[in-house]
Coordinates of C-alpha atoms and ligand atoms in Angstrom, one line a residue:
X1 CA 14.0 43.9 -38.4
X2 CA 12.8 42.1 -35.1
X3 CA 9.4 41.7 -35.6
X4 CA 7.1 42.6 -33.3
X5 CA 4.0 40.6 -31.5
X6 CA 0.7 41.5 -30.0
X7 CA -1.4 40.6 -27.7
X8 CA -4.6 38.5 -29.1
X9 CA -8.1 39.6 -27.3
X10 CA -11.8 38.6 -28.9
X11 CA -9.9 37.8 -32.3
X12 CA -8.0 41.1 -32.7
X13 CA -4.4 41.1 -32.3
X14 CA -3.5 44.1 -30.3
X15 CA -0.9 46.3 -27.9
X16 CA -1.0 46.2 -24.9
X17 CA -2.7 48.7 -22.3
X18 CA 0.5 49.6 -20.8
X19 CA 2.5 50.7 -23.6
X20 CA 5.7 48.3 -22.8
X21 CA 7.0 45.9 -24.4
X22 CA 9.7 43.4 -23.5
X23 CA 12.8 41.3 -25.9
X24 CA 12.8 37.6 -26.5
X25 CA 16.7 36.3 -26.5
X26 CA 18.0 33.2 -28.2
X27 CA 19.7 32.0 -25.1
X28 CA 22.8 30.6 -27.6
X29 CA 23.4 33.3 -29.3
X30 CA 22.0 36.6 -27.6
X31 CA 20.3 37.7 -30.3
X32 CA 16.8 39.4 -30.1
X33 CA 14.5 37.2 -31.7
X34 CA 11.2 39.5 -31.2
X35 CA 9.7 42.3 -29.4
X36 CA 6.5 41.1 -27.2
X37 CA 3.7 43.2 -25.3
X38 CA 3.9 43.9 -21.3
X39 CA 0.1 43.2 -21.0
X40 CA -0.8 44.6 -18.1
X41 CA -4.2 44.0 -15.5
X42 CA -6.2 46.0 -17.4
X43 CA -5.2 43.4 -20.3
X44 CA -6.3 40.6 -18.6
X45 CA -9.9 42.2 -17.8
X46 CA -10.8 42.9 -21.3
X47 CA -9.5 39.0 -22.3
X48 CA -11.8 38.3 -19.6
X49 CA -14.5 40.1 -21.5
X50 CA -13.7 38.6 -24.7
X51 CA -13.8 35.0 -23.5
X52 CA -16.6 35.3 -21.8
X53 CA -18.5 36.1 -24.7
X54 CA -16.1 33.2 -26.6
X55 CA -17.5 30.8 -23.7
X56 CA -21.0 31.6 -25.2
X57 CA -20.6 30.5 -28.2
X58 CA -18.4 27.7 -27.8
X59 CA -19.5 26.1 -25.0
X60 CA -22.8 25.7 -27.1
X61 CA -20.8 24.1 -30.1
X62 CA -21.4 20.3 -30.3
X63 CA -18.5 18.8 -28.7
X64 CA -17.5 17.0 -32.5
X65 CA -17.8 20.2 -34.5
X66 CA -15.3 21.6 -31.6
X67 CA -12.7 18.8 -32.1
X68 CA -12.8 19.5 -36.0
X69 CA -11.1 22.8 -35.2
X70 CA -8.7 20.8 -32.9
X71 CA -8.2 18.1 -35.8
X72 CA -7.1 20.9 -38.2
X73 CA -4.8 22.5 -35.9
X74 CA -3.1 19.0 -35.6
X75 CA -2.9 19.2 -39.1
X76 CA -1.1 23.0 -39.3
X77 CA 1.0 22.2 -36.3
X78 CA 2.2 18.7 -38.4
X79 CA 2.7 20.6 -41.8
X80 CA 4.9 23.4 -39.7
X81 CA 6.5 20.9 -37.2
X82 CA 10.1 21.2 -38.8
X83 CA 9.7 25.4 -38.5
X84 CA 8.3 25.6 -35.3
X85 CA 11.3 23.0 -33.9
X86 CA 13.7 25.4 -35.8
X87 CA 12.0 28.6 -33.9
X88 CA 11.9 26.7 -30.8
X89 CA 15.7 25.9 -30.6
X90 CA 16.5 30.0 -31.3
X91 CA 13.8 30.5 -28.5
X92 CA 14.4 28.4 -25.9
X93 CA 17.7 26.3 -26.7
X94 CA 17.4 22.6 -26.3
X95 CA 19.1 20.9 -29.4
X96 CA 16.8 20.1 -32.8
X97 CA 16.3 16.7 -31.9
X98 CA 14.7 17.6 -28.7
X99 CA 12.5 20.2 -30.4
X100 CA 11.2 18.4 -32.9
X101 CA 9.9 15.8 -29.7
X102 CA 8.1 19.2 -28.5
X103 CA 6.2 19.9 -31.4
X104 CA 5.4 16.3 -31.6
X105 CA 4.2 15.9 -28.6
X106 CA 1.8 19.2 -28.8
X107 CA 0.7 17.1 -32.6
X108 CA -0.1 14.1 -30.1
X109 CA -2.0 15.9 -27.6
X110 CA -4.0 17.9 -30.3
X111 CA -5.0 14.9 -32.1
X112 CA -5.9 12.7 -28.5
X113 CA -7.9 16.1 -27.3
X114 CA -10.0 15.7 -30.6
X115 CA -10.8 12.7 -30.2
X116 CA -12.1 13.1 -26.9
X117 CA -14.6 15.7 -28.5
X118 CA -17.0 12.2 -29.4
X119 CA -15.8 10.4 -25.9
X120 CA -16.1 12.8 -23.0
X121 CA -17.8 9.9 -21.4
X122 CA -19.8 10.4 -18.5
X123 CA -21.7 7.7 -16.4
X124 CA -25.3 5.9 -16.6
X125 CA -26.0 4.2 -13.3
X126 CA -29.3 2.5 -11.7
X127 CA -31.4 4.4 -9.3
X128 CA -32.8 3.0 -5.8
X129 CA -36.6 4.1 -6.7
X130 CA -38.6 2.7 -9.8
X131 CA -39.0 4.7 -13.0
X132 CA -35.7 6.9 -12.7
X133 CA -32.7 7.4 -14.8
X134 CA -29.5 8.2 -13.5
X135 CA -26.4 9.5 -15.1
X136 CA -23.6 12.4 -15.2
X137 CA -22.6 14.6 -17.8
X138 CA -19.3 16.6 -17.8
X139 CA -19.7 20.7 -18.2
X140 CA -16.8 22.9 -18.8
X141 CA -15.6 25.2 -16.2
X142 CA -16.2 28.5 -18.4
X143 CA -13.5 30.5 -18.8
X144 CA -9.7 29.5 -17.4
X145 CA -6.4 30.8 -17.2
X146 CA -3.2 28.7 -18.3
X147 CA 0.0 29.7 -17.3
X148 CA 3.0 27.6 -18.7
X149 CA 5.9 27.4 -18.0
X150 CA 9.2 28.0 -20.6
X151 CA 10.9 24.2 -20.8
X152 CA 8.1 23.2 -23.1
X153 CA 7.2 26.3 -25.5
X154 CA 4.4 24.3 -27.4
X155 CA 4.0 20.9 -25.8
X156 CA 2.6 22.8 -22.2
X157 CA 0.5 25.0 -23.4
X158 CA -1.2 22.4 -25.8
X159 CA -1.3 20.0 -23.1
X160 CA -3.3 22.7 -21.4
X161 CA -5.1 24.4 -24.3
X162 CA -6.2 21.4 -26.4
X163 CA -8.4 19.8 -23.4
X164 CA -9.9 23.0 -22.3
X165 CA -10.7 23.5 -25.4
X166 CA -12.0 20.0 -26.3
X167 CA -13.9 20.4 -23.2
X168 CA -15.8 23.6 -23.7
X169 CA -14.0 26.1 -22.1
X170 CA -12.8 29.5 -23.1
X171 CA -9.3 30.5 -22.1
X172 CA -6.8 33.2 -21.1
X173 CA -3.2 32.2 -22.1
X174 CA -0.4 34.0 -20.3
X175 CA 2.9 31.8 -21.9
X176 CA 6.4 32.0 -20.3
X177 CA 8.1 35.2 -20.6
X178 CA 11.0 33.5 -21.5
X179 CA 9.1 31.8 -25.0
X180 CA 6.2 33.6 -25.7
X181 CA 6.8 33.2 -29.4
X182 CA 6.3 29.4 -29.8
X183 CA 2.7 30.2 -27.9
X184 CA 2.2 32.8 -30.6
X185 CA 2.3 30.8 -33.0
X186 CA 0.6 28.1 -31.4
X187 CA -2.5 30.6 -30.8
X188 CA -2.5 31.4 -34.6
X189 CA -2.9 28.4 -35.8
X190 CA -5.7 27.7 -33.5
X191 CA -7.2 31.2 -35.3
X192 CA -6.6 29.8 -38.4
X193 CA -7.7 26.4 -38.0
X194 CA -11.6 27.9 -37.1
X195 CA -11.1 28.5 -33.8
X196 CA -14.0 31.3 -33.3
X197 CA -12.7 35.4 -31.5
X198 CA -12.9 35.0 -28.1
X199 CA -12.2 31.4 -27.6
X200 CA -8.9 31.8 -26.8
X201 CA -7.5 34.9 -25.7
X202 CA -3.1 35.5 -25.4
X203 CA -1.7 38.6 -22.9
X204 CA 1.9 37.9 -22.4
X205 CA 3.6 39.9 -20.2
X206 CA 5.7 39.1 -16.3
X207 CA 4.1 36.9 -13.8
X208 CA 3.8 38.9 -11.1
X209 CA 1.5 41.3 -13.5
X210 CA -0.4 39.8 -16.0
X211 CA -0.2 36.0 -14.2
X212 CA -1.0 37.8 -11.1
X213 CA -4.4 39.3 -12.5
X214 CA -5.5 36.0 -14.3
X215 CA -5.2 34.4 -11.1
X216 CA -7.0 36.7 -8.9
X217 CA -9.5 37.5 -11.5
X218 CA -13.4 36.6 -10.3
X219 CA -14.3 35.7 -13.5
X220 CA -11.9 33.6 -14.2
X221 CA -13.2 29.7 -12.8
X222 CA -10.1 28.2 -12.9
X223 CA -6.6 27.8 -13.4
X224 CA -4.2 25.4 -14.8
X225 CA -0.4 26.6 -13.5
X226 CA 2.7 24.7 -14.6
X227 CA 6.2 25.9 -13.0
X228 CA 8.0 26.1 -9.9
X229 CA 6.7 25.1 -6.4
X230 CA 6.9 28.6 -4.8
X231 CA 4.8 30.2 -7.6
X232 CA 2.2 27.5 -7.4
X233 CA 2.1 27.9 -3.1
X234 CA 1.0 31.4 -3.6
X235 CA -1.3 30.6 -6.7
X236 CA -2.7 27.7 -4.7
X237 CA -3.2 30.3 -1.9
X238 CA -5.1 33.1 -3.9
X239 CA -7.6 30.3 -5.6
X240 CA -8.1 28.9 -2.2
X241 CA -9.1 32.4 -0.7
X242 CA -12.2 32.5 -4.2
X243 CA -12.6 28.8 -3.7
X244 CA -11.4 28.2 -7.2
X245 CA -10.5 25.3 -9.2
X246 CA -6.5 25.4 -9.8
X247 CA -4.2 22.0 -10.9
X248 CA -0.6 22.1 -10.4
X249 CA 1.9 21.3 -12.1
X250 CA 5.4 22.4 -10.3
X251 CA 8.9 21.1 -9.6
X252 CA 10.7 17.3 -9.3
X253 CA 14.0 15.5 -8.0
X254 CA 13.7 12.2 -10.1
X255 CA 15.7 9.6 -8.7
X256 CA 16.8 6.9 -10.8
X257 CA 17.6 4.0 -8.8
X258 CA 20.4 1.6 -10.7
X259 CA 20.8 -2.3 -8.5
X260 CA 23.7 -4.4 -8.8
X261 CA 21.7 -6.6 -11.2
X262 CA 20.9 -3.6 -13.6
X263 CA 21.9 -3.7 -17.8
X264 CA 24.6 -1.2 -16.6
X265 CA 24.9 0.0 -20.3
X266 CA 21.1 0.5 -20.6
X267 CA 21.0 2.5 -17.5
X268 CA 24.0 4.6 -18.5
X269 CA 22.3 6.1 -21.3
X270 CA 18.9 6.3 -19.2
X271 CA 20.7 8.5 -16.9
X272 CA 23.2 10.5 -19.4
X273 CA 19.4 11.2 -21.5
X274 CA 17.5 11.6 -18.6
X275 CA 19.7 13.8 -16.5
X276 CA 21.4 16.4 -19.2
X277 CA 18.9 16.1 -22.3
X278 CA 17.6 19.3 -22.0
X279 CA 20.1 20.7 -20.0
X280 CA 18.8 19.3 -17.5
X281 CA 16.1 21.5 -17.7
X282 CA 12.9 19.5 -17.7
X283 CA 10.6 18.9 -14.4
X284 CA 10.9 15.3 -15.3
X285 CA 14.7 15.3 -15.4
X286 CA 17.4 13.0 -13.3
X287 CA 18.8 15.0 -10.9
X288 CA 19.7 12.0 -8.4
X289 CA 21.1 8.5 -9.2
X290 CA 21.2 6.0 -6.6
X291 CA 24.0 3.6 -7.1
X292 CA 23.9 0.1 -5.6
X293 CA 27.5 0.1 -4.2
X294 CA 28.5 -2.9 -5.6
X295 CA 28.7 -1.2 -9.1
X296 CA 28.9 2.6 -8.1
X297 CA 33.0 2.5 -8.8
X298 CA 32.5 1.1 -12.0
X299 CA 28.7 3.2 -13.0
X300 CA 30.4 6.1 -12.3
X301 CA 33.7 5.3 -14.3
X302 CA 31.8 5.1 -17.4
X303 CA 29.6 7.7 -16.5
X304 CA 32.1 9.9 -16.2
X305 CA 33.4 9.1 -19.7
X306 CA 30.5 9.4 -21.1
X307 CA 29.9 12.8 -19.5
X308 CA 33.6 14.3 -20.5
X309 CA 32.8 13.8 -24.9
X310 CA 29.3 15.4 -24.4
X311 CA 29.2 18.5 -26.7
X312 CA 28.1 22.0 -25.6
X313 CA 26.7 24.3 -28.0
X314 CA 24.0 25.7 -30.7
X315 CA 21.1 23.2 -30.4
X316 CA 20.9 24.0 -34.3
X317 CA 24.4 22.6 -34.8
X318 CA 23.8 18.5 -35.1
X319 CA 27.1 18.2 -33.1
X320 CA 25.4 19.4 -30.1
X321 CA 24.5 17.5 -27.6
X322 CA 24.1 19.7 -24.4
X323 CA 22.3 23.4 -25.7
X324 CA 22.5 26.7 -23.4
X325 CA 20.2 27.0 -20.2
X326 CA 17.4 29.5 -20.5
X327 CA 18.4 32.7 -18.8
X328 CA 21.5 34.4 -17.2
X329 CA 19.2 34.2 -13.6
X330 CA 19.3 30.1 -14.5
X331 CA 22.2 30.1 -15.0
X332 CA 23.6 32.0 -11.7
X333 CA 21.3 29.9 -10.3
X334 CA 23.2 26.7 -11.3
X335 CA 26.4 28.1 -10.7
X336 CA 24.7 29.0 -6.9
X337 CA 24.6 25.3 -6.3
X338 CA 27.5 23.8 -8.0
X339 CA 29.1 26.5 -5.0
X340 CA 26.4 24.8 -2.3
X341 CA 27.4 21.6 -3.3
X342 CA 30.8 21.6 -3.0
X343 CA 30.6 23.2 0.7
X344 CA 28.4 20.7 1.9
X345 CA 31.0 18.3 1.3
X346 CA 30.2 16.7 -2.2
X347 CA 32.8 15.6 -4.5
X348 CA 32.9 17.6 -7.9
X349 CA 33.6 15.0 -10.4
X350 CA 33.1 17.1 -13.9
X351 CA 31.9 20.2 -14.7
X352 CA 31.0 22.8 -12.4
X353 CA 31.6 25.6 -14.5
X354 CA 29.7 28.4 -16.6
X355 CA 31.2 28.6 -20.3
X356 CA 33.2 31.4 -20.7
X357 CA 32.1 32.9 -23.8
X358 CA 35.6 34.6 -25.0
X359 CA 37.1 31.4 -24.4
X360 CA 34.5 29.2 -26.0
X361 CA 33.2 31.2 -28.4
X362 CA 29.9 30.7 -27.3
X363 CA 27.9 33.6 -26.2
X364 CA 25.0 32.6 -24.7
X365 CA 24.4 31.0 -21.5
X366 CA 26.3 27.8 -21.5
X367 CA 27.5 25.3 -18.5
X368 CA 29.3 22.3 -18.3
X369 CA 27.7 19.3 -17.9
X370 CA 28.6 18.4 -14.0
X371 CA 28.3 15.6 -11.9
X372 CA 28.7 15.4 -8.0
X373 CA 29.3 12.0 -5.9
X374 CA 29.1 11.4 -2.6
X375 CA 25.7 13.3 -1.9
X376 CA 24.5 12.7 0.9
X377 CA 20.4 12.5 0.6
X378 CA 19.7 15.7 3.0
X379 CA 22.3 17.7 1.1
X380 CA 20.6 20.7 -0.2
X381 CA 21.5 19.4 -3.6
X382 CA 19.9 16.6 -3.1
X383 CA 16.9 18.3 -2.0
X384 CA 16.5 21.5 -4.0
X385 CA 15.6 21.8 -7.8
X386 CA 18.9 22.9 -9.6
X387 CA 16.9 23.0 -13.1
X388 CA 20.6 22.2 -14.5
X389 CA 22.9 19.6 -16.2
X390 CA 24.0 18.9 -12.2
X391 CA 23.5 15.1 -11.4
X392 CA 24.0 14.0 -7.9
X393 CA 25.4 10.5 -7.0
X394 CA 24.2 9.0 -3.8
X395 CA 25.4 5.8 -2.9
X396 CA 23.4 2.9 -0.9
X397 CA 23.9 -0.8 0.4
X398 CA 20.5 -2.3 0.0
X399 CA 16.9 -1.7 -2.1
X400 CA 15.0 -0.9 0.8
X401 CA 17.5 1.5 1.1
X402 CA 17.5 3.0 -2.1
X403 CA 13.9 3.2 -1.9
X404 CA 14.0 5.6 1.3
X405 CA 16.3 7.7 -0.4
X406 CA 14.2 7.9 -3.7
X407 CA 11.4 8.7 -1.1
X408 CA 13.4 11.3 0.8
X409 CA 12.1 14.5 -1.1
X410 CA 9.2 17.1 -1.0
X411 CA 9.0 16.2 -4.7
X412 CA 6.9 13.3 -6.6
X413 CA 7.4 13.3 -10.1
X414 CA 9.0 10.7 -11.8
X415 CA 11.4 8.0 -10.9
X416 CA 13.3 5.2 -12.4
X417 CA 14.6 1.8 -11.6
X418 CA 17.3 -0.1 -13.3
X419 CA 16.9 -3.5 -12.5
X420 CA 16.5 -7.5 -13.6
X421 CA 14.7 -8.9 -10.7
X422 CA 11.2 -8.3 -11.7
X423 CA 10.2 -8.3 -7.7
X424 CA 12.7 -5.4 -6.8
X425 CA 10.9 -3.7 -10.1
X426 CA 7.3 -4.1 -8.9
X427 CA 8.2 -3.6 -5.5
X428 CA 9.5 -0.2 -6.6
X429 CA 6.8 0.7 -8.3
X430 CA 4.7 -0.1 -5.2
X431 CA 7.0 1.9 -3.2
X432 CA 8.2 5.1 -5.0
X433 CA 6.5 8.1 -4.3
X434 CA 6.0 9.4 -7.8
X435 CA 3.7 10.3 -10.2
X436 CA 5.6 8.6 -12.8
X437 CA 7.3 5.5 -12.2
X438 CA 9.8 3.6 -15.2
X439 CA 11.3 0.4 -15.5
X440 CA 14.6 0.2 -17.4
X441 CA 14.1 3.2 -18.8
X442 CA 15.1 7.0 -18.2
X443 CA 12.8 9.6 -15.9
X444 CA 12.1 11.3 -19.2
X445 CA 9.6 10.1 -21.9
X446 CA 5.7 10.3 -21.1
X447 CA 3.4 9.6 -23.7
X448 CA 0.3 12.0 -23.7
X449 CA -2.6 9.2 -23.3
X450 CA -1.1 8.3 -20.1
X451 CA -2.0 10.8 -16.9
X452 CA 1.0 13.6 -16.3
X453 CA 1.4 15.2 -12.9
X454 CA 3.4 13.9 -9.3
X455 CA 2.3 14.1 -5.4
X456 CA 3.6 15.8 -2.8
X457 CA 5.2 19.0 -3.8
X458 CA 5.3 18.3 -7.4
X459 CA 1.3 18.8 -7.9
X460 CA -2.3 19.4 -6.1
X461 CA -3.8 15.8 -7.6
X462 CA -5.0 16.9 -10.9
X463 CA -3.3 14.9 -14.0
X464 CA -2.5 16.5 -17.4
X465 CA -2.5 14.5 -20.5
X466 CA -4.4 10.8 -20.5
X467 CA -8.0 10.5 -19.6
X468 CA -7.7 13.1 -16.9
X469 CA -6.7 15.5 -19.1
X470 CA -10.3 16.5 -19.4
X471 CA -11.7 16.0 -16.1
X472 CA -9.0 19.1 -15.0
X473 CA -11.2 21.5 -17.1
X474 CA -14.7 20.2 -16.6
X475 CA -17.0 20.1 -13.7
X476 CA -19.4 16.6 -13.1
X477 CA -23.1 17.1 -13.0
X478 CA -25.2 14.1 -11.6
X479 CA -28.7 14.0 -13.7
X480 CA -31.5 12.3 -12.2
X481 CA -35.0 11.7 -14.4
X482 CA -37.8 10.7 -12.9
X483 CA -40.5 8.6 -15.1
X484 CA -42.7 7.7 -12.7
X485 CA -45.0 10.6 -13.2
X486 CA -44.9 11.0 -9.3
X487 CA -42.8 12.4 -6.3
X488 CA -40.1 9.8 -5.6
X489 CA -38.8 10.5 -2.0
X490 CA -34.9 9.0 -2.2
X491 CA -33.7 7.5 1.0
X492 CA -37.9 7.6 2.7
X493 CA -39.4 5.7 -0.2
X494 CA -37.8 2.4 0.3
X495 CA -40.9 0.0 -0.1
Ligands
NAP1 P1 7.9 29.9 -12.7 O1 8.9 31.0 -12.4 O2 7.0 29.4 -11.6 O3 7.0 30.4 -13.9 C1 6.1 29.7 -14.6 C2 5.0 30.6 -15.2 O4 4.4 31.3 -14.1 C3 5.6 31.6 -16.1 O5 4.7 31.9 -17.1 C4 5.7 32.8 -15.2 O6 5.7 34.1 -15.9 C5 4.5 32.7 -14.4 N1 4.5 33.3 -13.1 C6 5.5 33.7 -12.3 N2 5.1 34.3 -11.2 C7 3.7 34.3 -11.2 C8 2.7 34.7 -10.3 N3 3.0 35.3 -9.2 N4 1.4 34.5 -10.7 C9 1.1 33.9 -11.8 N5 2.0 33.5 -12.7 C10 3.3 33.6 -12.4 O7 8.6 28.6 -13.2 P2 9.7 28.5 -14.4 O8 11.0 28.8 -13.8 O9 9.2 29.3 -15.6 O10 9.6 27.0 -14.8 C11 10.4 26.0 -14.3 C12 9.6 25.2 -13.2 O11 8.5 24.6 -13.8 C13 10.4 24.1 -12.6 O12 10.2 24.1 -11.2 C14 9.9 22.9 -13.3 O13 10.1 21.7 -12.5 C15 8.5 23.3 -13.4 N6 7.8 22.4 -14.5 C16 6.9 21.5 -14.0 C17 6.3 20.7 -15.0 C18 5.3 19.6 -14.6 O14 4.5 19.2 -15.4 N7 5.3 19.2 -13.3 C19 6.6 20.8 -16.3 C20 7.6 21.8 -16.7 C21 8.1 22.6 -15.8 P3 7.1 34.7 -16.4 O15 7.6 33.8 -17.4 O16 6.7 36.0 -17.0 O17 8.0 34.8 -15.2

């Protein structure tokens, strides 16, 4: 029996308005792994309902009491981490190792979120006139919509929950279509850890439905969106036209530049981790290396080897290296610009290819782990998100020049440098646009206290994770109190 899942609303678990329902495929095997509600609108405007009343309540619970729920679900989420990895590789794919580093990292977040519940620091300052106190106080928005993305099941959303929730908010959680289950169960532990009805309210369901109406709901106050760059143009659209909060969260093209003076071993398994860990599949992943050229010939000999013994397969299996890509539309999608590539004059190196399932015996949605050289920077490959194992090899003569082509994409997310001049390192990270910037180490690996998010067209300027996590749910209020038992006129009395 697939089991079935509802939709949670004021602390009831419950179907959906519409009646539909939609399957949840392990993207190795094909198998249906549950049966999930189509929320619809009408969905979202009685979660609306229900948080608002949540927001009552919560908002009004000492900030310390709140993070004891959060401190308990860390617990849960700890006690179930090796379960919830195991669901996460059926659900979404990436190998056991990689899930396990999920989970962790939602464990991490929980706990830093909790212990923001006795920081949330704001400012005293001194005032111009005699007799008056100054200071701000941070306020939660009220209640918000998250929208996460599929690549991280658990780690998104509790990225996104655990602050908003830390901060005072109530929410409305709409999780990827693709991985709705890991969210489930991410939501029920909340429940069970205290987490009052209302507080948190699920509706899964299709973006352009039930993402759609959180978005444009009035009562919502703001939105937190992780995924790609055209979703979050219109999003960032329709919460301009309500003058709503939204962050953003969306796409990357992280470069990893690798100098003549680089540990060339070091920087091999930065890019082989980086780039096809995950199937290449995470916004954060290495979908450009720029060689130096006086060690591309050898870089990409050994790269090349390394790339050919990579095993494709179950993420459950502990052979596997390289698990399936999320959907069939992904993987048409990667196939699209292995087929782009190669017209625009690239040099297919390895790979290329979507895993035939007779031949391989592998059912699901499998490709070969491919790399190009001789990109050109303005190559659409070089440009565009594949959201694939596809790594692109550009080649270059200098650092300056490196850094233009690092620089030379609408993206900002992370970035890398392999290097042992300590000036070309902090010149680069000086230089490269990016949110994220490593030294002698891959594109992929943040650590939750630090701030999350890119420029340009990877983000809007909010950060997730670190100390910004909670200014990205809470509103600043400047409090001024006047002792002087008198009217104080700022900016006339200045005797
Ligand atoms: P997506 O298609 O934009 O979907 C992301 C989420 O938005 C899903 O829950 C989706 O629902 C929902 N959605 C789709 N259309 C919507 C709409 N009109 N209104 C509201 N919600 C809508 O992105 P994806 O393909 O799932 O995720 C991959 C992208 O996420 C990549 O571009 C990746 O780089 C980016 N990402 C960024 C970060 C970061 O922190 N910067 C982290 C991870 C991933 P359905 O699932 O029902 O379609």
């Amino acid at each position: 029996m697939v089991q079935e899942y509802r939709l949670l609303i004021g602390g009831e678990w419950t179907d959906s308005s519409t009646g539909e329902t939609f399957d949840d495929l392990n993207p190795a095997t094909l198998e249906n792994l549950a049966v999930l509600q189509a929320g619809g609108r009408e969905d979202v405007d009685r979660a609306v309902e229900a948080a608002k009343k949540g927001f009552k309540t919560w908002s009004e619970t000492p900030a310390p009491k709140r993070a004891e729920v959060l401190f308990r679900a860390a617990r849960i989420l700890q006690e179930r981490k090796e379960d919830l990895a195991v669901l996460m590789t059926q659900e979404m794919g990436k190998v056991l190792a990689e899930t396990r580093g999920d989970v962790q990292e939602a464990i991490d977040i929980t706990y830093y979120a909790a212990g923001e519940g006795r920081r949330m620091f704001g400012e005293t300052t001194t005032s111009e006139l005699k007799d008056k106190f100054c200071m701000t106080v941070l306020r939660p928005l009220g209640v918000v919509g998250l929208i996460a993305p599929w690549n991280f099941p658990i780690a998104i959303p509790a990225w996104k929950i655990m602050p908003a929730l830390a901060a005072g908010n109530a929410i409305i959680f709409k999780p990827a279509s693709d991985t709705p289950v890991l969210s489930i169960k991410l939501v029920e532990i909340l429940a069970e850890a205290g987490l009052p009805p209302g507080v948190i309210n699920l509706v899964t369901g299709s973006g352009g439905t039930v993402g759609k109406a959180i978005v444009q709901h009035p009562d919502i106050r703001g939105i937190s969106f992780t995924g790609s760059l055209e979703t979050g143009k219109w999003i960032m659209g329709e919460c301009s036209k309500a003058m709503k909060r939204v962050s953003l969260e969306l796409g990357g093209k992280n470069p990893v530049i690798v100098m003549d003076d680089a540990d060339l071993d070091l920087a091999l398994e930065g890019v082989l981790w980086g780039a096809f860990g995950t199937t290449g599949q995470r916004c954060t992943a290495t979908s450009r290396v720029i060689l130096h050229e006086k060690i591309r010939d050898e870089f990409t000999a050994r790269l090349l080897a390394k790339t050919k013994i990579l095993r494709v397969g179950d993420g459950l299996l502990p052979e596997t290296d390289v698990g399936p890509v999320i959907n069939k539309a992904q993987l048409e999608k990667i196939q699209r610009y292995v087929k782009i590539g190669e017209e625009e004059g690239a040099t297919l190196l390895i790979g290329g290819k979507t895993i035939d399932p007779e031949l391989s015996g592998l059912p699901g949605y499998f490709f070969e782990p491919t790399v190009f050289t001789d990109v050109k920077p303005d190559m659409r490959i070089a440009q565009e998100e594949i959201f694939g194992p596809v790594l692109s090899i550009i080649t270059v003569s200098s650092f300056e020049e490196a850094i233009e082509v690092a620089n030379n994409t609408q993206y900002g997310l992370s970035s890398a440098i392999y290097t042992e001049n300590m000036v070309n390192a902090f010149k680069a990270i000086e230089k490269i646009e990016a949110g994220i910037t490593y030294v002698n180490a891959p594109t992929i690996g943040a650590e939750v206290h630090l701030p999350f998010g890119g420029i340009k067209g990877t983000g809007n300027g909010f950060r997730e994770a670190g100390t910004d996590a909670i200014r990205e749910f809470t509103e600043v209020k400047a409090v001024y109190i006047d002792y002087s038992r008198k009217l104080q006129k700022a900016q006339i009395d200045t005797d």
